[in-house]
């Protein structure tokens, strides 16, 4: 057998296996995948202490936007009701205002949130939503032990379909501190995020 035939076989065999796998799963895919969504994006945090959700428009330079990563999983219980779980990171710059005090360091923000989301479809490509949940968050230098507190979360946003199965998502979330911790930065604040959401429902269409 020639070396050329071996090389061709090494390329075609994985392709044939992939096509077979897609065809198999397009017929037998788990039902839960049709209800699963993944969102990845960026986030901005206003922890200035102003308690004004629109303060970010007045003083954007005071908003944290370093390592501003955010991810979220959504699972559809019905056409309008979802449960979600999210996690995010960010970092404040030295000299930024946190709770009305100028920061002398560059504290890191870490959070995780869980809750329910109610969606209202305006058109086929545009939807509004409100969300309610609980969370954990921490604001401090990584060189120190974690000082985590709890929060109640209240938010709203919208989806805009870019092209199926991708949506553009904007969320504004108020994180209301519940814990008794009085550490620096662990107070009520606002988080805004912009991301892209992927729906597994259309994942196997190309394989049919």
PDB file of C-alpha atoms in Angstrom:
ATOM      1  CA  UNK A   1       0.000   0.000   0.000  1.00  0.00           C
ATOM      2  CA  UNK A   2       1.434   3.370  -1.020  1.00  0.00           C
ATOM      3  CA  UNK A   3       2.137   6.223   1.365  1.00  0.00           C
ATOM      4  CA  UNK A   4      -0.397   8.366  -0.540  1.00  0.00           C
ATOM      5  CA  UNK A   5      -3.203   5.890   0.124  1.00  0.00           C
ATOM      6  CA  UNK A   6      -2.334   5.796   3.814  1.00  0.00           C
ATOM      7  CA  UNK A   7      -2.446   9.589   4.051  1.00  0.00           C
ATOM      8  CA  UNK A   8      -5.826   9.762   2.281  1.00  0.00           C
ATOM      9  CA  UNK A   9      -7.241   7.109   4.568  1.00  0.00           C
ATOM     10  CA  UNK A  10      -5.980   8.960   7.655  1.00  0.00           C
ATOM     11  CA  UNK A  11      -7.942  12.061   6.527  1.00  0.00           C
ATOM     12  CA  UNK A  12     -11.146  10.404   5.375  1.00  0.00           C
ATOM     13  CA  UNK A  13     -11.626   7.996   8.275  1.00  0.00           C
ATOM     14  CA  UNK A  14     -12.088  10.738  10.934  1.00  0.00           C
ATOM     15  CA  UNK A  15     -14.445  12.626   8.589  1.00  0.00           C
ATOM     16  CA  UNK A  16     -16.589   9.530   8.029  1.00  0.00           C
ATOM     17  CA  UNK A  17     -16.665   8.899  11.790  1.00  0.00           C
ATOM     18  CA  UNK A  18     -17.759  12.501  12.427  1.00  0.00           C
ATOM     19  CA  UNK A  19     -20.542  12.295   9.839  1.00  0.00           C
ATOM     20  CA  UNK A  20     -21.766   9.033  11.343  1.00  0.00           C
ATOM     21  CA  UNK A  21     -21.679  10.545  14.849  1.00  0.00           C
ATOM     22  CA  UNK A  22     -23.687  13.599  13.708  1.00  0.00           C
ATOM     23  CA  UNK A  23     -26.273  11.467  11.930  1.00  0.00           C
ATOM     24  CA  UNK A  24     -26.646   9.217  14.961  1.00  0.00           C
ATOM     25  CA  UNK A  25     -27.080  12.092  17.392  1.00  0.00           C
ATOM     26  CA  UNK A  26     -29.394  14.072  15.137  1.00  0.00           C
ATOM     27  CA  UNK A  27     -31.841  11.203  15.600  1.00  0.00           C
ATOM     28  CA  UNK A  28     -31.130  10.367  19.239  1.00  0.00           C
ATOM     29  CA  UNK A  29     -29.952  13.607  20.842  1.00  0.00           C
ATOM     30  CA  UNK A  30     -30.962  14.011  24.499  1.00  0.00           C
ATOM     31  CA  UNK A  31     -34.060  16.137  24.999  1.00  0.00           C
ATOM     32  CA  UNK A  32     -32.311  18.342  27.587  1.00  0.00           C
ATOM     33  CA  UNK A  33     -29.979  19.746  24.902  1.00  0.00           C
ATOM     34  CA  UNK A  34     -32.976  21.353  23.184  1.00  0.00           C
ATOM     35  CA  UNK A  35     -33.543  23.336  26.382  1.00  0.00           C
ATOM     36  CA  UNK A  36     -29.933  24.302  27.117  1.00  0.00           C
ATOM     37  CA  UNK A  37     -28.304  27.671  26.330  1.00  0.00           C
ATOM     38  CA  UNK A  38     -24.739  28.878  26.923  1.00  0.00           C
ATOM     39  CA  UNK A  39     -23.824  32.560  27.169  1.00  0.00           C
ATOM     40  CA  UNK A  40     -20.299  34.019  27.131  1.00  0.00           C
ATOM     41  CA  UNK A  41     -19.446  37.700  27.335  1.00  0.00           C
ATOM     42  CA  UNK A  42     -18.091  40.722  29.186  1.00  0.00           C
ATOM     43  CA  UNK A  43     -19.234  42.597  32.285  1.00  0.00           C
ATOM     44  CA  UNK A  44     -18.889  46.034  33.889  1.00  0.00           C
ATOM     45  CA  UNK A  45     -19.271  46.746  37.623  1.00  0.00           C
ATOM     46  CA  UNK A  46     -20.296  49.974  39.331  1.00  0.00           C
ATOM     47  CA  UNK A  47     -19.387  49.654  43.010  1.00  0.00           C
ATOM     48  CA  UNK A  48     -19.018  53.403  43.566  1.00  0.00           C
ATOM     49  CA  UNK A  49     -21.526  53.460  46.406  1.00  0.00           C
ATOM     50  CA  UNK A  50     -23.816  55.902  44.581  1.00  0.00           C
ATOM     51  CA  UNK A  51     -26.760  53.433  44.582  1.00  0.00           C
ATOM     52  CA  UNK A  52     -27.798  54.771  41.172  1.00  0.00           C
ATOM     53  CA  UNK A  53     -28.164  52.266  38.302  1.00  0.00           C
ATOM     54  CA  UNK A  54     -27.494  55.049  35.768  1.00  0.00           C
ATOM     55  CA  UNK A  55     -24.340  56.385  37.441  1.00  0.00           C
ATOM     56  CA  UNK A  56     -22.257  54.362  34.986  1.00  0.00           C
ATOM     57  CA  UNK A  57     -23.373  56.819  32.278  1.00  0.00           C
ATOM     58  CA  UNK A  58     -22.149  59.798  34.319  1.00  0.00           C
ATOM     59  CA  UNK A  59     -18.787  58.362  35.392  1.00  0.00           C
ATOM     60  CA  UNK A  60     -17.834  55.452  33.161  1.00  0.00           C
ATOM     61  CA  UNK A  61     -14.158  55.847  34.100  1.00  0.00           C
ATOM     62  CA  UNK A  62     -14.958  54.650  37.599  1.00  0.00           C
ATOM     63  CA  UNK A  63     -16.353  51.332  36.320  1.00  0.00           C
ATOM     64  CA  UNK A  64     -14.268  48.166  36.647  1.00  0.00           C
ATOM     65  CA  UNK A  65     -13.336  46.568  33.324  1.00  0.00           C
ATOM     66  CA  UNK A  66     -10.223  44.393  33.735  1.00  0.00           C
ATOM     67  CA  UNK A  67     -10.473  40.623  33.174  1.00  0.00           C
ATOM     68  CA  UNK A  68     -14.236  41.239  32.739  1.00  0.00           C
ATOM     69  CA  UNK A  69     -15.284  37.684  31.912  1.00  0.00           C
ATOM     70  CA  UNK A  70     -18.759  36.246  32.423  1.00  0.00           C
ATOM     71  CA  UNK A  71     -20.424  32.947  31.579  1.00  0.00           C
ATOM     72  CA  UNK A  72     -23.970  31.718  32.070  1.00  0.00           C
ATOM     73  CA  UNK A  73     -25.993  28.540  31.597  1.00  0.00           C
ATOM     74  CA  UNK A  74     -29.744  28.723  30.961  1.00  0.00           C
ATOM     75  CA  UNK A  75     -32.171  25.809  31.051  1.00  0.00           C
ATOM     76  CA  UNK A  76     -35.691  26.248  29.701  1.00  0.00           C
ATOM     77  CA  UNK A  77     -38.532  24.991  31.908  1.00  0.00           C
ATOM     78  CA  UNK A  78     -41.113  26.413  29.491  1.00  0.00           C
ATOM     79  CA  UNK A  79     -41.247  28.942  26.661  1.00  0.00           C
ATOM     80  CA  UNK A  80     -41.121  31.813  29.138  1.00  0.00           C
ATOM     81  CA  UNK A  81     -39.473  30.402  32.292  1.00  0.00           C
ATOM     82  CA  UNK A  82     -35.764  29.604  32.627  1.00  0.00           C
ATOM     83  CA  UNK A  83     -33.382  28.716  35.448  1.00  0.00           C
ATOM     84  CA  UNK A  84     -29.861  30.081  35.232  1.00  0.00           C
ATOM     85  CA  UNK A  85     -26.417  29.781  36.794  1.00  0.00           C
ATOM     86  CA  UNK A  86     -23.670  32.305  36.099  1.00  0.00           C
ATOM     87  CA  UNK A  87     -20.114  33.179  37.134  1.00  0.00           C
ATOM     88  CA  UNK A  88     -18.066  36.303  36.519  1.00  0.00           C
ATOM     89  CA  UNK A  89     -14.722  37.925  37.252  1.00  0.00           C
ATOM     90  CA  UNK A  90     -13.514  41.520  37.084  1.00  0.00           C
ATOM     91  CA  UNK A  91     -10.847  43.759  38.590  1.00  0.00           C
ATOM     92  CA  UNK A  92     -10.800  47.345  39.851  1.00  0.00           C
ATOM     93  CA  UNK A  93      -7.895  49.671  39.128  1.00  0.00           C
ATOM     94  CA  UNK A  94      -5.896  51.329  41.868  1.00  0.00           C
ATOM     95  CA  UNK A  95      -7.394  54.783  42.488  1.00  0.00           C
ATOM     96  CA  UNK A  96     -10.949  53.848  41.551  1.00  0.00           C
ATOM     97  CA  UNK A  97     -13.834  54.771  43.838  1.00  0.00           C
ATOM     98  CA  UNK A  98     -15.309  51.808  45.744  1.00  0.00           C
ATOM     99  CA  UNK A  99     -18.105  52.547  48.202  1.00  0.00           C
ATOM    100  CA  UNK A 100     -17.150  56.221  48.110  1.00  0.00           C
ATOM    101  CA  UNK A 101     -13.517  55.477  49.053  1.00  0.00           C
ATOM    102  CA  UNK A 102     -10.518  55.691  46.721  1.00  0.00           C
ATOM    103  CA  UNK A 103      -8.983  52.220  46.456  1.00  0.00           C
ATOM    104  CA  UNK A 104      -5.292  51.925  47.378  1.00  0.00           C
ATOM    105  CA  UNK A 105      -4.961  48.568  45.620  1.00  0.00           C
ATOM    106  CA  UNK A 106      -6.448  46.660  42.664  1.00  0.00           C
ATOM    107  CA  UNK A 107      -9.071  44.365  44.216  1.00  0.00           C
ATOM    108  CA  UNK A 108     -10.476  41.445  42.234  1.00  0.00           C
ATOM    109  CA  UNK A 109     -14.202  40.755  41.908  1.00  0.00           C
ATOM    110  CA  UNK A 110     -15.502  37.159  41.731  1.00  0.00           C
ATOM    111  CA  UNK A 111     -19.158  36.097  41.784  1.00  0.00           C
ATOM    112  CA  UNK A 112     -21.503  33.215  41.145  1.00  0.00           C
ATOM    113  CA  UNK A 113     -25.286  33.516  40.869  1.00  0.00           C
ATOM    114  CA  UNK A 114     -28.330  31.256  40.562  1.00  0.00           C
ATOM    115  CA  UNK A 115     -31.976  32.057  39.900  1.00  0.00           C
ATOM    116  CA  UNK A 116     -34.988  32.130  37.607  1.00  0.00           C
ATOM    117  CA  UNK A 117     -35.610  34.180  34.496  1.00  0.00           C
ATOM    118  CA  UNK A 118     -38.985  35.133  32.979  1.00  0.00           C
ATOM    119  CA  UNK A 119     -38.917  35.917  29.245  1.00  0.00           C
ATOM    120  CA  UNK A 120     -41.418  37.991  27.260  1.00  0.00           C
ATOM    121  CA  UNK A 121     -41.165  37.692  23.469  1.00  0.00           C
ATOM    122  CA  UNK A 122     -41.889  40.960  21.641  1.00  0.00           C
ATOM    123  CA  UNK A 123     -41.136  39.665  18.144  1.00  0.00           C
ATOM    124  CA  UNK A 124     -39.551  36.518  16.753  1.00  0.00           C
ATOM    125  CA  UNK A 125     -36.078  38.029  17.154  1.00  0.00           C
ATOM    126  CA  UNK A 126     -36.439  40.303  20.217  1.00  0.00           C
ATOM    127  CA  UNK A 127     -37.304  39.323  23.799  1.00  0.00           C
ATOM    128  CA  UNK A 128     -37.279  41.064  27.172  1.00  0.00           C
ATOM    129  CA  UNK A 129     -36.620  39.290  30.469  1.00  0.00           C
ATOM    130  CA  UNK A 130     -36.576  39.830  34.205  1.00  0.00           C
ATOM    131  CA  UNK A 131     -34.585  37.700  36.626  1.00  0.00           C
ATOM    132  CA  UNK A 132     -34.472  37.011  40.354  1.00  0.00           C
ATOM    133  CA  UNK A 133     -31.964  34.966  42.311  1.00  0.00           C
ATOM    134  CA  UNK A 134     -29.277  34.554  44.963  1.00  0.00           C
ATOM    135  CA  UNK A 135     -25.516  34.785  44.739  1.00  0.00           C
ATOM    136  CA  UNK A 136     -22.097  34.777  46.344  1.00  0.00           C
ATOM    137  CA  UNK A 137     -19.441  37.413  45.694  1.00  0.00           C
ATOM    138  CA  UNK A 138     -16.038  38.563  46.871  1.00  0.00           C
ATOM    139  CA  UNK A 139     -14.058  41.799  46.360  1.00  0.00           C
ATOM    140  CA  UNK A 140     -10.438  41.705  47.570  1.00  0.00           C
ATOM    141  CA  UNK A 141      -6.792  41.102  46.765  1.00  0.00           C
ATOM    142  CA  UNK A 142      -6.030  37.513  45.796  1.00  0.00           C
ATOM    143  CA  UNK A 143      -3.092  37.491  48.245  1.00  0.00           C
ATOM    144  CA  UNK A 144      -5.574  37.618  51.153  1.00  0.00           C
ATOM    145  CA  UNK A 145      -7.951  34.878  52.349  1.00  0.00           C
ATOM    146  CA  UNK A 146     -11.398  34.941  50.672  1.00  0.00           C
ATOM    147  CA  UNK A 147     -14.098  36.967  52.391  1.00  0.00           C
ATOM    148  CA  UNK A 148     -17.286  35.870  50.625  1.00  0.00           C
ATOM    149  CA  UNK A 149     -20.754  37.270  51.275  1.00  0.00           C
ATOM    150  CA  UNK A 150     -24.239  36.483  49.958  1.00  0.00           C
ATOM    151  CA  UNK A 151     -26.585  38.595  47.860  1.00  0.00           C
ATOM    152  CA  UNK A 152     -30.110  38.811  46.504  1.00  0.00           C
ATOM    153  CA  UNK A 153     -30.111  39.601  42.800  1.00  0.00           C
ATOM    154  CA  UNK A 154     -32.684  41.489  40.760  1.00  0.00           C
ATOM    155  CA  UNK A 155     -32.135  42.159  37.079  1.00  0.00           C
ATOM    156  CA  UNK A 156     -33.543  42.708  33.602  1.00  0.00           C
ATOM    157  CA  UNK A 157     -32.366  42.650  30.016  1.00  0.00           C
ATOM    158  CA  UNK A 158     -33.085  41.652  26.451  1.00  0.00           C
ATOM    159  CA  UNK A 159     -32.195  39.117  23.733  1.00  0.00           C
ATOM    160  CA  UNK A 160     -31.725  40.042  20.076  1.00  0.00           C
ATOM    161  CA  UNK A 161     -31.273  37.229  17.560  1.00  0.00           C
ATOM    162  CA  UNK A 162     -28.139  37.807  15.460  1.00  0.00           C
ATOM    163  CA  UNK A 163     -28.577  34.658  13.402  1.00  0.00           C
ATOM    164  CA  UNK A 164     -29.805  31.305  14.599  1.00  0.00           C
ATOM    165  CA  UNK A 165     -28.674  29.842  16.927  1.00  0.00           C
ATOM    166  CA  UNK A 166     -26.898  32.982  18.277  1.00  0.00           C
ATOM    167  CA  UNK A 167     -28.473  35.783  20.341  1.00  0.00           C
ATOM    168  CA  UNK A 168     -26.976  39.035  21.575  1.00  0.00           C
ATOM    169  CA  UNK A 169     -27.793  39.433  25.290  1.00  0.00           C
ATOM    170  CA  UNK A 170     -27.663  42.513  27.521  1.00  0.00           C
ATOM    171  CA  UNK A 171     -28.260  42.201  31.285  1.00  0.00           C
ATOM    172  CA  UNK A 172     -28.396  44.783  34.077  1.00  0.00           C
ATOM    173  CA  UNK A 173     -28.233  43.186  37.522  1.00  0.00           C
ATOM    174  CA  UNK A 174     -28.544  44.690  40.998  1.00  0.00           C
ATOM    175  CA  UNK A 175     -26.644  42.630  43.557  1.00  0.00           C
ATOM    176  CA  UNK A 176     -28.069  43.434  47.024  1.00  0.00           C
ATOM    177  CA  UNK A 177     -25.795  42.402  49.878  1.00  0.00           C
ATOM    178  CA  UNK A 178     -27.382  40.054  52.452  1.00  0.00           C
ATOM    179  CA  UNK A 179     -24.444  38.998  54.615  1.00  0.00           C
ATOM    180  CA  UNK A 180     -23.235  40.828  57.738  1.00  0.00           C
ATOM    181  CA  UNK A 181     -19.658  41.151  56.479  1.00  0.00           C
ATOM    182  CA  UNK A 182     -18.414  44.743  56.582  1.00  0.00           C
ATOM    183  CA  UNK A 183     -15.262  44.182  54.531  1.00  0.00           C
ATOM    184  CA  UNK A 184     -14.145  46.671  51.874  1.00  0.00           C
ATOM    185  CA  UNK A 185     -16.167  46.385  48.654  1.00  0.00           C
ATOM    186  CA  UNK A 186     -18.677  43.835  49.913  1.00  0.00           C
ATOM    187  CA  UNK A 187     -21.728  46.055  49.451  1.00  0.00           C
ATOM    188  CA  UNK A 188     -24.724  46.471  47.149  1.00  0.00           C
ATOM    189  CA  UNK A 189     -23.635  47.237  43.582  1.00  0.00           C
ATOM    190  CA  UNK A 190     -24.637  47.048  39.910  1.00  0.00           C
ATOM    191  CA  UNK A 191     -23.319  44.728  37.231  1.00  0.00           C
ATOM    192  CA  UNK A 192     -23.916  45.093  33.504  1.00  0.00           C
ATOM    193  CA  UNK A 193     -23.075  42.428  30.938  1.00  0.00           C
ATOM    194  CA  UNK A 194     -23.062  41.994  27.179  1.00  0.00           C
ATOM    195  CA  UNK A 195     -22.649  38.577  25.635  1.00  0.00           C
ATOM    196  CA  UNK A 196     -23.561  36.064  22.963  1.00  0.00           C
ATOM    197  CA  UNK A 197     -25.917  33.187  23.748  1.00  0.00           C
ATOM    198  CA  UNK A 198     -25.788  29.865  21.919  1.00  0.00           C
ATOM    199  CA  UNK A 199     -28.778  27.529  21.643  1.00  0.00           C
ATOM    200  CA  UNK A 200     -28.121  23.785  21.411  1.00  0.00           C
ATOM    201  CA  UNK A 201     -31.543  23.337  19.836  1.00  0.00           C
ATOM    202  CA  UNK A 202     -30.166  24.087  16.350  1.00  0.00           C
ATOM    203  CA  UNK A 203     -26.861  22.326  16.882  1.00  0.00           C
ATOM    204  CA  UNK A 204     -27.650  19.206  14.875  1.00  0.00           C
ATOM    205  CA  UNK A 205     -29.496  20.832  11.990  1.00  0.00           C
ATOM    206  CA  UNK A 206     -26.394  20.685   9.790  1.00  0.00           C
ATOM    207  CA  UNK A 207     -26.210  16.935  10.287  1.00  0.00           C
ATOM    208  CA  UNK A 208     -29.717  16.120   9.043  1.00  0.00           C
TER     209      UNK A 208
END
